[in-house]
XYZ file of C-alpha atoms in Angstrom:
180
model
C 118.544 169.328 66.627
C 117.414 168.528 70.061
C 119.292 168.931 73.249
C 121.479 166.252 74.670
C 119.984 164.102 77.397
C 121.556 164.122 80.863
C 122.919 160.942 82.465
C 120.035 161.055 84.981
C 117.474 161.112 82.076
C 119.203 158.212 80.340
C 119.375 156.201 83.571
C 115.639 156.816 84.194
C 114.820 155.649 80.660
C 116.994 152.557 81.066
C 115.272 151.777 84.349
C 111.849 152.119 82.723
C 112.863 149.900 79.784
C 114.213 147.210 82.137
C 111.014 147.309 84.181
C 108.936 146.866 80.992
C 111.074 143.985 79.859
C 110.763 142.228 83.227
C 106.990 142.730 83.620
C 104.870 139.606 83.523
C 101.147 140.336 83.383
C 99.100 138.335 85.909
C 97.451 135.222 84.454
C 93.687 135.262 84.156
C 92.032 132.802 86.455
C 90.445 130.025 84.535
C 86.928 129.262 85.681
C 86.622 132.346 87.823
C 83.109 133.643 88.335
C 82.104 136.559 86.112
C 79.868 139.376 87.303
C 76.468 139.133 85.678
C 74.682 142.402 85.025
C 71.355 141.445 83.526
C 69.580 143.828 81.216
C 65.868 144.332 80.428
C 64.175 145.806 77.457
C 62.113 148.976 78.233
C 60.075 151.354 76.173
C 61.738 154.799 75.965
C 59.849 157.932 74.777
C 62.088 160.106 72.668
C 62.131 163.733 73.687
C 64.303 165.205 70.917
C 62.576 167.786 68.740
C 64.290 166.137 65.742
C 62.362 162.897 66.260
C 58.911 162.224 64.916
C 55.943 162.989 67.152
C 55.377 160.317 69.820
C 58.539 158.437 68.780
C 59.488 155.544 71.113
C 62.291 152.986 71.069
C 62.990 149.796 72.894
C 66.309 150.249 74.749
C 68.260 147.906 77.025
C 68.501 148.965 80.612
C 70.349 147.551 83.607
C 67.880 145.605 85.736
C 69.673 146.597 88.947
C 69.951 150.238 87.852
C 66.236 150.483 87.073
C 65.433 148.981 90.498
C 67.870 151.270 92.287
C 66.276 154.401 90.821
C 62.786 153.404 91.776
C 61.574 151.137 88.969
C 60.152 151.488 85.530
C 57.310 153.833 86.571
C 59.501 156.266 88.477
C 61.721 156.640 85.466
C 58.938 157.313 82.958
C 59.615 154.085 81.157
C 57.216 151.337 80.187
C 57.422 147.636 79.456
C 58.989 146.804 76.106
C 56.437 146.638 73.271
C 56.830 146.253 69.531
C 58.699 149.544 69.293
C 61.741 149.535 66.976
C 65.191 149.490 68.437
C 67.043 152.766 68.710
C 69.105 153.985 65.699
C 72.846 153.648 65.733
C 74.503 156.308 67.921
C 71.344 157.078 69.940
C 71.944 157.524 73.630
C 68.860 157.820 75.884
C 68.763 160.365 78.779
C 70.314 158.636 81.786
C 70.664 158.860 85.481
C 73.950 157.536 86.883
C 74.996 156.954 90.478
C 78.031 155.866 92.401
C 77.336 154.553 95.975
C 80.341 155.072 98.249
C 81.537 153.940 101.667
C 81.535 156.547 104.382
C 85.282 155.996 104.824
C 87.365 155.387 101.656
C 90.070 152.791 101.840
C 93.728 152.905 100.659
C 94.358 149.692 98.675
C 97.089 148.484 96.399
C 96.452 147.341 92.826
C 97.046 143.623 92.344
C 99.230 143.726 89.269
C 101.359 146.905 89.722
C 101.093 147.294 93.515
C 100.200 150.924 92.887
C 98.343 152.548 95.809
C 94.959 154.103 95.140
C 91.923 155.168 97.157
C 88.781 153.039 96.759
C 85.636 155.045 97.283
C 82.972 152.429 96.207
C 81.026 150.438 98.748
C 82.275 147.029 99.757
C 85.714 145.586 99.547
C 87.692 144.902 96.368
C 86.750 141.192 96.016
C 83.242 141.396 97.405
C 81.549 141.742 93.999
C 79.256 144.475 95.502
C 77.731 146.604 92.816
C 78.097 150.348 93.466
C 77.665 151.929 90.004
C 74.129 152.172 88.642
C 72.672 153.657 85.461
C 69.166 153.754 84.004
C 67.388 155.585 81.222
C 64.859 158.243 82.255
C 62.228 159.922 80.173
C 59.003 161.966 80.535
C 55.853 162.641 78.518
C 57.148 166.113 77.605
C 60.594 167.781 77.677
C 59.359 170.300 80.248
C 58.402 167.532 82.710
C 61.863 165.830 82.462
C 63.558 168.246 84.897
C 60.927 167.724 87.508
C 61.177 163.893 87.159
C 65.031 163.946 87.314
C 64.995 166.244 90.377
C 62.432 164.044 92.103
C 64.478 160.900 91.635
C 67.715 162.516 92.632
C 66.106 163.939 95.805
C 64.663 160.542 96.674
C 67.977 158.694 96.166
C 70.446 161.245 97.827
C 70.218 159.479 101.217
C 71.245 156.073 99.703
C 74.579 157.270 98.266
C 76.628 156.275 101.296
C 77.892 159.649 102.408
C 79.924 162.564 101.061
C 81.759 160.482 98.417
C 78.672 159.099 96.691
C 77.263 160.978 93.724
C 74.404 161.025 91.278
C 74.189 162.803 87.951
C 72.130 163.169 84.768
C 73.254 162.798 81.130
C 70.974 164.239 78.468
C 69.629 162.401 75.447
C 71.777 162.274 72.311
C 69.668 161.832 69.170
C 71.763 161.484 65.992
C 70.370 163.275 63.016
C 72.316 163.130 59.747
C 71.644 163.239 56.049
C 73.757 162.490 53.055
C 73.400 162.501 49.283
C 73.274 165.046 46.568
């Protein structure tokens, strides 16, 4: 058996249940402009030791992300060719960045009126892009660290101050077998 709830706990649960019952989610605006984030196909050289020698896939990359990190050549990518698409579950090595404002703003959420701090550049409804991601590869695994370090060093000054950040996520090459 559990313990008995206090009056204060029951009142708090009742208040929460009443708030849930009275909540009306905001209606979606019909005809509102969507944010387009175009993708481009690029040739990605697989670095995993589990892959075949000189394996390459065509992966989709954010057009803005590739441009932000210096273009196809700076990331070790090439224009898409007749390479096969990546297998299910494959994640290329990626660089990710968040560009911030020098002074974060305290804003309130539209639906719940909850206060939060906005670190990204621009204002809430400005549709300014501040998150970027792009695949990165090299001709050999040993050269990948030098390439990543070079791109990060070149882009550090464009992150908008102390709240901006840039990071690397390694390649995830799925390898599985089944059967008897």
